[in-house]
Amino acid sequence: MPKALFVDTSRCTACRGCQVACKEWHGLPAVETKQRGSHQNPPDLNPFNYKLVRFSEHRINGKVEWYFFPDQCRHCDVPPCKDIGDMYVNGAVVKDENTGAVIFTDQTKRLSAEECQEITEACPYNIPRRNTGTGLLAKCDMCIDRQQAGLVPMCVKTCPTGTMNFGEHDEMVALAEKALERVKKDYPNAEIIDADEVNVIYLVQDKPELYYEYVTADASGVGKGVTRKEFLANLAKPAK
Ligand code: SF4
Ligand code: SF4
């Protein structure tokens, strides 16, 4: 039974404890920062930030809404990154059946820059980033080392607000549905994102596109009239 994270963004205060704790646990170095007029820092995921709290501000019905989205790999049930990775280097991307975690291994350094780019483009959530120094492709590993030691992922351990939750997939879906009932009272557009397809389940309190372009799998079209989701479904079909 795969494990899952439930990320209740309605509870997130954007303290970024999860972002920092993730870096610390994985021994990732600091990256140079500068003031860009936003608390979102660094501006995007990179090989040294597997997790990034995204910020967006909106004026809705005369009220300022500040939305926070702790972005990371969704650990897809059928990961397109693995479909592409397997075409080039067997074992570069593996799926741990016990936990459902999708792992990029040291073998990713055998992938060319173009092949890594193809993997990133196949990801419905635009997650993988290549370390140009080592050639490794990088992203969240669901703290599989902690899980194997009976511990919860570092972002869950660190989060002080109940945004980050971890457990069996079914339990997390039930928790998400319960939270949705609560959030919908104040935010009727609230929704749960792609719960049947991923092991990192988000609840957003407003339309996904108000948070970030790649919140849902079908947020961006790939080719005319074909959503990214349809494109990926076609990828998974056997060749005729
Ligand atoms: Fe792979 Fe992207 Fe899915 Fe993560 S979110 S498992 S990187 S396809
Ligand atoms: Fe949000 Fe929790 Fe991360 Fe803080 S630790 S930014 S509250 S998810």
mmCIF file of C-alpha atoms and ligand atoms in Angstrom:
data_model
loop_
_atom_site.group_PDB
_atom_site.id
_atom_site.type_symbol
_atom_site.label_atom_id
_atom_site.label_comp_id
_atom_site.label_asym_id
_atom_site.label_seq_id
_atom_site.Cartn_x
_atom_site.Cartn_y
_atom_site.Cartn_z
ATOM 1 C CA MET A 1 0.000 0.000 0.000
ATOM 2 C CA PRO A 2 1.635 3.283 -1.045
ATOM 3 C CA LYS A 3 2.243 6.008 1.472
ATOM 4 C CA ALA A 4 1.040 9.507 0.754
ATOM 5 C CA LEU A 5 1.382 13.079 1.898
ATOM 6 C CA PHE A 6 -1.643 15.293 2.272
ATOM 7 C CA VAL A 7 -0.797 18.993 1.923
ATOM 8 C CA ASP A 8 -3.589 21.189 3.260
ATOM 9 C CA THR A 9 -2.548 24.558 1.820
ATOM 10 C CA SER A 10 -5.402 26.285 3.699
ATOM 11 C CA ARG A 11 -3.320 25.794 6.859
ATOM 12 C CA CYS A 12 0.024 26.935 5.440
ATOM 13 C CA THR A 13 1.510 30.123 6.907
ATOM 14 C CA ALA A 14 4.505 30.082 4.544
ATOM 15 C CA CYS A 15 6.977 29.863 7.409
ATOM 16 C CA ARG A 16 9.172 27.797 5.032
ATOM 17 C CA GLY A 17 10.259 25.481 7.826
ATOM 18 C CA CYS A 18 9.621 22.527 5.485
ATOM 19 C CA GLN A 19 11.748 24.056 2.730
ATOM 20 C CA VAL A 20 14.714 24.583 5.059
ATOM 21 C CA ALA A 21 14.344 21.248 6.871
ATOM 22 C CA CYS A 22 14.310 19.426 3.511
ATOM 23 C CA LYS A 23 17.580 21.095 2.547
ATOM 24 C CA GLU A 24 19.116 20.296 5.900
ATOM 25 C CA TRP A 25 18.130 16.610 5.886
ATOM 26 C CA HIS A 26 19.426 16.104 2.355
ATOM 27 C CA GLY A 27 22.656 18.034 3.021
ATOM 28 C CA LEU A 28 21.912 20.488 0.221
ATOM 29 C CA PRO A 29 24.038 23.636 0.051
ATOM 30 C CA ALA A 30 22.696 27.178 0.294
ATOM 31 C CA VAL A 31 22.083 29.008 -2.967
ATOM 32 C CA GLU A 32 22.726 32.699 -3.468
ATOM 33 C CA THR A 33 19.623 34.778 -2.786
ATOM 34 C CA LYS A 34 18.609 38.300 -3.627
ATOM 35 C CA GLN A 35 15.593 40.528 -3.036
ATOM 36 C CA ARG A 36 13.169 40.098 -5.925
ATOM 37 C CA GLY A 37 10.175 41.775 -4.332
ATOM 38 C CA SER A 38 8.709 38.457 -3.185
ATOM 39 C CA HIS A 39 9.085 36.173 -0.203
ATOM 40 C CA GLN A 40 9.293 33.290 -2.693
ATOM 41 C CA ASN A 41 12.935 32.521 -2.491
ATOM 42 C CA PRO A 42 14.633 30.992 -4.398
ATOM 43 C CA PRO A 43 12.409 31.972 -7.321
ATOM 44 C CA ASP A 44 12.035 28.373 -8.557
ATOM 45 C CA LEU A 45 12.918 24.787 -7.719
ATOM 46 C CA ASN A 46 16.569 23.990 -8.379
ATOM 47 C CA PRO A 47 18.891 20.997 -7.813
ATOM 48 C CA PHE A 48 19.488 22.220 -4.234
ATOM 49 C CA ASN A 49 15.849 22.967 -3.330
ATOM 50 C CA TYR A 50 13.620 19.915 -3.645
ATOM 51 C CA LYS A 51 10.822 21.857 -1.985
ATOM 52 C CA LEU A 52 9.751 25.454 -2.595
ATOM 53 C CA VAL A 53 6.967 27.439 -0.940
ATOM 54 C CA ARG A 54 5.362 29.408 -3.777
ATOM 55 C CA PHE A 55 3.679 32.737 -2.998
ATOM 56 C CA SER A 56 0.915 34.490 -4.941
ATOM 57 C CA GLU A 57 -1.163 37.557 -4.089
ATOM 58 C CA HIS A 58 -4.635 38.331 -5.420
ATOM 59 C CA ARG A 59 -7.286 40.919 -4.860
ATOM 60 C CA ILE A 60 -10.587 39.038 -4.748
ATOM 61 C CA ASN A 61 -13.887 40.826 -4.028
ATOM 62 C CA GLY A 62 -11.970 43.772 -2.597
ATOM 63 C CA LYS A 63 -9.996 41.554 -0.244
ATOM 64 C CA VAL A 64 -6.313 40.689 -0.527
ATOM 65 C CA GLU A 65 -5.722 36.940 -0.600
ATOM 66 C CA TRP A 66 -2.213 35.587 -0.142
ATOM 67 C CA TYR A 67 -1.920 31.981 -1.314
ATOM 68 C CA PHE A 68 0.930 29.643 -0.377
ATOM 69 C CA PHE A 69 1.831 26.427 -2.180
ATOM 70 C CA PRO A 70 4.622 24.194 -0.817
ATOM 71 C CA ASP A 71 5.632 22.657 -4.161
ATOM 72 C CA GLN A 72 7.407 19.309 -4.557
ATOM 73 C CA CYS A 73 7.391 16.043 -6.533
ATOM 74 C CA ARG A 74 3.941 14.353 -6.399
ATOM 75 C CA HIS A 75 5.317 10.779 -6.533
ATOM 76 C CA CYS A 76 2.917 9.844 -9.343
ATOM 77 C CA ASP A 77 1.333 6.380 -9.361
ATOM 78 C CA VAL A 78 2.425 5.944 -12.984
ATOM 79 C CA PRO A 79 5.352 8.362 -13.211
ATOM 80 C CA PRO A 80 5.994 9.759 -16.705
ATOM 81 C CA CYS A 81 9.529 10.699 -15.587
ATOM 82 C CA LYS A 82 10.226 6.965 -15.219
ATOM 83 C CA ASP A 83 8.657 6.133 -18.598
ATOM 84 C CA ILE A 84 11.088 8.515 -20.269
ATOM 85 C CA GLY A 85 14.053 7.633 -18.030
ATOM 86 C CA ASP A 86 13.630 3.916 -18.822
ATOM 87 C CA MET A 87 13.920 4.674 -22.537
ATOM 88 C CA TYR A 88 17.511 5.865 -22.008
ATOM 89 C CA VAL A 89 19.074 4.498 -18.793
ATOM 90 C CA ASN A 90 17.513 1.583 -16.969
ATOM 91 C CA GLY A 91 17.545 2.236 -13.220
ATOM 92 C CA ALA A 92 17.965 5.998 -13.477
ATOM 93 C CA VAL A 93 14.408 6.457 -12.187
ATOM 94 C CA VAL A 94 12.953 3.781 -9.923
ATOM 95 C CA LYS A 95 9.720 3.390 -8.017
ATOM 96 C CA ASP A 96 9.819 1.894 -4.535
ATOM 97 C CA GLU A 97 6.759 -0.348 -4.384
ATOM 98 C CA ASN A 98 6.650 -0.388 -0.552
ATOM 99 C CA THR A 99 6.280 3.357 -0.202
ATOM 100 C CA GLY A 100 5.257 4.557 -3.678
ATOM 101 C CA ALA A 101 8.262 6.910 -3.666
ATOM 102 C CA VAL A 102 9.727 7.719 -7.092
ATOM 103 C CA ILE A 103 13.510 7.976 -6.777
ATOM 104 C CA PHE A 104 16.130 9.483 -9.076
ATOM 105 C CA THR A 105 19.285 7.388 -8.586
ATOM 106 C CA ASP A 106 22.981 8.104 -9.188
ATOM 107 C CA GLN A 107 22.427 6.534 -12.614
ATOM 108 C CA THR A 108 20.736 9.785 -13.712
ATOM 109 C CA LYS A 109 24.213 11.178 -14.345
ATOM 110 C CA ARG A 110 24.407 8.814 -17.345
ATOM 111 C CA LEU A 111 21.529 10.752 -18.939
ATOM 112 C CA SER A 112 22.467 13.527 -21.352
ATOM 113 C CA ALA A 113 21.334 17.103 -20.724
ATOM 114 C CA GLU A 114 18.771 16.679 -23.540
ATOM 115 C CA GLU A 115 17.425 13.440 -22.045
ATOM 116 C CA CYS A 116 17.100 15.144 -18.640
ATOM 117 C CA GLN A 117 15.239 17.977 -20.316
ATOM 118 C CA GLU A 118 12.873 15.456 -21.894
ATOM 119 C CA ILE A 119 12.178 13.980 -18.459
ATOM 120 C CA THR A 120 11.439 17.418 -17.010
ATOM 121 C CA GLU A 121 9.117 18.195 -19.920
ATOM 122 C CA ALA A 122 7.256 14.912 -19.402
ATOM 123 C CA CYS A 123 6.641 15.717 -15.732
ATOM 124 C CA PRO A 124 3.080 17.094 -15.454
ATOM 125 C CA TYR A 125 4.163 19.192 -12.475
ATOM 126 C CA ASN A 126 7.472 20.510 -13.891
ATOM 127 C CA ILE A 127 9.587 19.162 -11.032
ATOM 128 C CA PRO A 128 12.956 17.611 -12.006
ATOM 129 C CA ARG A 129 16.011 19.872 -12.138
ATOM 130 C CA ARG A 130 19.484 18.904 -13.419
ATOM 131 C CA ASN A 131 22.635 19.679 -11.467
ATOM 132 C CA THR A 132 24.904 20.877 -14.265
ATOM 133 C CA GLY A 133 27.981 20.312 -12.058
ATOM 134 C CA THR A 134 27.394 16.608 -11.307
ATOM 135 C CA GLY A 135 24.980 15.755 -14.147
ATOM 136 C CA LEU A 136 22.532 14.316 -11.596
ATOM 137 C CA LEU A 137 18.819 14.896 -11.955
ATOM 138 C CA ALA A 138 17.334 16.006 -8.637
ATOM 139 C CA LYS A 139 14.007 16.134 -6.802
ATOM 140 C CA CYS A 140 12.241 15.093 -3.578
ATOM 141 C CA ASP A 141 12.769 11.418 -2.618
ATOM 142 C CA MET A 142 9.901 11.380 -0.080
ATOM 143 C CA CYS A 143 12.645 10.952 2.563
ATOM 144 C CA ILE A 144 12.749 7.255 1.774
ATOM 145 C CA ASP A 145 15.706 6.817 4.154
ATOM 146 C CA ARG A 146 13.638 8.229 7.015
ATOM 147 C CA GLN A 147 10.632 6.093 6.052
ATOM 148 C CA GLN A 148 12.789 2.952 6.040
ATOM 149 C CA ALA A 149 13.875 3.906 9.576
ATOM 150 C CA GLY A 150 10.223 4.268 10.669
ATOM 151 C CA LEU A 151 10.285 8.079 10.576
ATOM 152 C CA VAL A 152 8.020 10.520 8.724
ATOM 153 C CA PRO A 153 9.394 12.751 5.939
ATOM 154 C CA MET A 154 11.283 15.771 7.218
ATOM 155 C CA CYS A 155 8.757 18.331 5.879
ATOM 156 C CA VAL A 156 5.978 16.581 7.812
ATOM 157 C CA LYS A 157 8.073 16.392 10.975
ATOM 158 C CA THR A 158 8.859 20.100 10.747
ATOM 159 C CA CYS A 159 5.515 21.639 9.782
ATOM 160 C CA PRO A 160 3.998 23.367 12.823
ATOM 161 C CA THR A 161 0.514 24.000 11.380
ATOM 162 C CA GLY A 162 -0.844 20.632 10.238
ATOM 163 C CA THR A 163 -0.364 21.510 6.566
ATOM 164 C CA MET A 164 1.907 18.529 5.936
ATOM 165 C CA ASN A 165 0.435 15.108 6.803
ATOM 166 C CA PHE A 166 1.731 11.604 6.105
ATOM 167 C CA GLY A 167 0.235 8.099 6.200
ATOM 168 C CA GLU A 168 -1.454 5.416 4.103
ATOM 169 C CA HIS A 169 -2.850 6.715 0.810
ATOM 170 C CA ASP A 170 -6.467 5.914 1.768
ATOM 171 C CA GLU A 171 -6.079 7.666 5.125
ATOM 172 C CA MET A 172 -4.696 10.759 3.439
ATOM 173 C CA VAL A 173 -7.571 10.845 0.926
ATOM 174 C CA ALA A 174 -10.061 10.591 3.816
ATOM 175 C CA LEU A 175 -8.258 13.400 5.656
ATOM 176 C CA ALA A 176 -8.293 15.534 2.507
ATOM 177 C CA GLU A 177 -12.038 15.000 1.992
ATOM 178 C CA LYS A 178 -12.746 15.977 5.580
ATOM 179 C CA ALA A 179 -10.604 19.098 5.257
ATOM 180 C CA LEU A 180 -12.343 19.983 1.981
ATOM 181 C CA GLU A 181 -15.732 20.015 3.731
ATOM 182 C CA ARG A 182 -14.339 22.512 6.256
ATOM 183 C CA VAL A 183 -12.562 24.752 3.754
ATOM 184 C CA LYS A 184 -15.473 24.871 1.283
ATOM 185 C CA LYS A 185 -17.602 26.708 3.857
ATOM 186 C CA ASP A 186 -15.457 29.818 3.349
ATOM 187 C CA TYR A 187 -13.912 29.024 -0.049
ATOM 188 C CA PRO A 188 -16.480 27.356 -2.358
ATOM 189 C CA ASN A 189 -13.868 26.918 -5.135
ATOM 190 C CA ALA A 190 -11.677 24.730 -2.900
ATOM 191 C CA GLU A 191 -10.633 21.413 -4.402
ATOM 192 C CA ILE A 192 -8.436 18.353 -3.960
ATOM 193 C CA ILE A 193 -5.830 17.893 -6.693
ATOM 194 C CA ASP A 194 -5.301 14.669 -8.703
ATOM 195 C CA ALA A 195 -5.746 12.386 -5.644
ATOM 196 C CA ASP A 196 -6.246 9.225 -7.749
ATOM 197 C CA GLU A 197 -3.003 9.703 -9.654
ATOM 198 C CA VAL A 198 -0.437 10.895 -7.124
ATOM 199 C CA ASN A 199 0.920 10.206 -3.654
ATOM 200 C CA VAL A 200 1.296 13.866 -2.686
ATOM 201 C CA ILE A 201 -2.265 15.142 -2.485
ATOM 202 C CA TYR A 202 -2.918 18.874 -2.291
ATOM 203 C CA LEU A 203 -5.967 20.760 -1.130
ATOM 204 C CA VAL A 204 -6.191 24.291 -2.548
ATOM 205 C CA GLN A 205 -8.775 26.774 -1.329
ATOM 206 C CA ASP A 206 -9.218 28.492 -4.676
ATOM 207 C CA LYS A 207 -8.798 27.807 -8.394
ATOM 208 C CA PRO A 208 -5.451 26.014 -8.933
ATOM 209 C CA GLU A 209 -4.274 28.526 -11.546
ATOM 210 C CA LEU A 210 -4.322 31.236 -8.864
ATOM 211 C CA TYR A 211 -1.491 29.421 -7.105
ATOM 212 C CA TYR A 212 0.843 28.336 -9.877
ATOM 213 C CA GLU A 213 0.840 27.126 -13.457
ATOM 214 C CA TYR A 214 1.642 23.472 -12.696
ATOM 215 C CA VAL A 215 -0.586 22.766 -9.707
ATOM 216 C CA THR A 216 -2.695 20.215 -11.645
ATOM 217 C CA ALA A 217 -1.582 17.681 -14.235
ATOM 218 C CA ASP A 218 -3.791 19.187 -16.914
ATOM 219 C CA ALA A 219 -3.043 22.822 -16.147
ATOM 220 C CA SER A 220 -0.960 23.318 -19.258
ATOM 221 C CA GLY A 221 -1.710 22.130 -22.793
ATOM 222 C CA VAL A 222 0.825 20.097 -24.764
ATOM 223 C CA GLY A 223 0.088 20.758 -28.405
ATOM 224 C CA LYS A 224 -3.142 22.176 -29.739
ATOM 225 C CA GLY A 225 -6.218 20.854 -28.039
ATOM 226 C CA VAL A 226 -4.274 18.200 -26.115
ATOM 227 C CA THR A 227 -3.861 18.648 -22.402
ATOM 228 C CA ARG A 228 -0.683 17.587 -20.675
ATOM 229 C CA LYS A 229 -2.722 14.874 -18.944
ATOM 230 C CA GLU A 230 -4.019 13.470 -22.267
ATOM 231 C CA PHE A 231 -0.517 13.675 -23.705
ATOM 232 C CA LEU A 232 0.818 11.623 -20.804
ATOM 233 C CA ALA A 233 -2.009 9.078 -21.037
ATOM 234 C CA ASN A 234 -1.062 8.556 -24.694
ATOM 235 C CA LEU A 235 2.573 8.074 -23.705
ATOM 236 C CA ALA A 236 1.563 5.192 -21.452
ATOM 237 C CA LYS A 237 -0.304 3.356 -24.272
ATOM 238 C CA PRO A 238 1.601 0.491 -25.946
ATOM 239 C CA ALA A 239 2.894 1.257 -29.468
ATOM 240 C CA LYS A 240 0.743 -0.175 -32.298
HETATM 241 FE FE1 SF4 B 1 8.115 12.125 -11.731
HETATM 242 FE FE2 SF4 B 1 7.158 14.605 -11.913
HETATM 243 FE FE3 SF4 B 1 5.563 12.640 -11.065
HETATM 244 FE FE4 SF4 B 1 7.575 13.503 -9.527
HETATM 245 S S1 SF4 B 1 5.786 14.678 -10.152
HETATM 246 S S2 SF4 B 1 7.025 11.343 -9.934
HETATM 247 S S3 SF4 B 1 9.139 14.012 -11.059
HETATM 248 S S4 SF4 B 1 6.502 12.809 -13.102
HETATM 249 FE FE1 SF4 B 2 3.630 25.822 5.215
HETATM 250 FE FE2 SF4 B 2 4.107 23.913 7.068
HETATM 251 FE FE3 SF4 B 2 5.926 24.421 5.151
HETATM 252 FE FE4 SF4 B 2 5.509 26.212 7.117
HETATM 253 S S1 SF4 B 2 6.354 24.113 7.348
HETATM 254 S S2 SF4 B 2 5.703 26.628 4.893
HETATM 255 S S3 SF4 B 2 3.284 25.981 7.445
HETATM 256 S S4 SF4 B 2 3.858 23.588 4.834
#
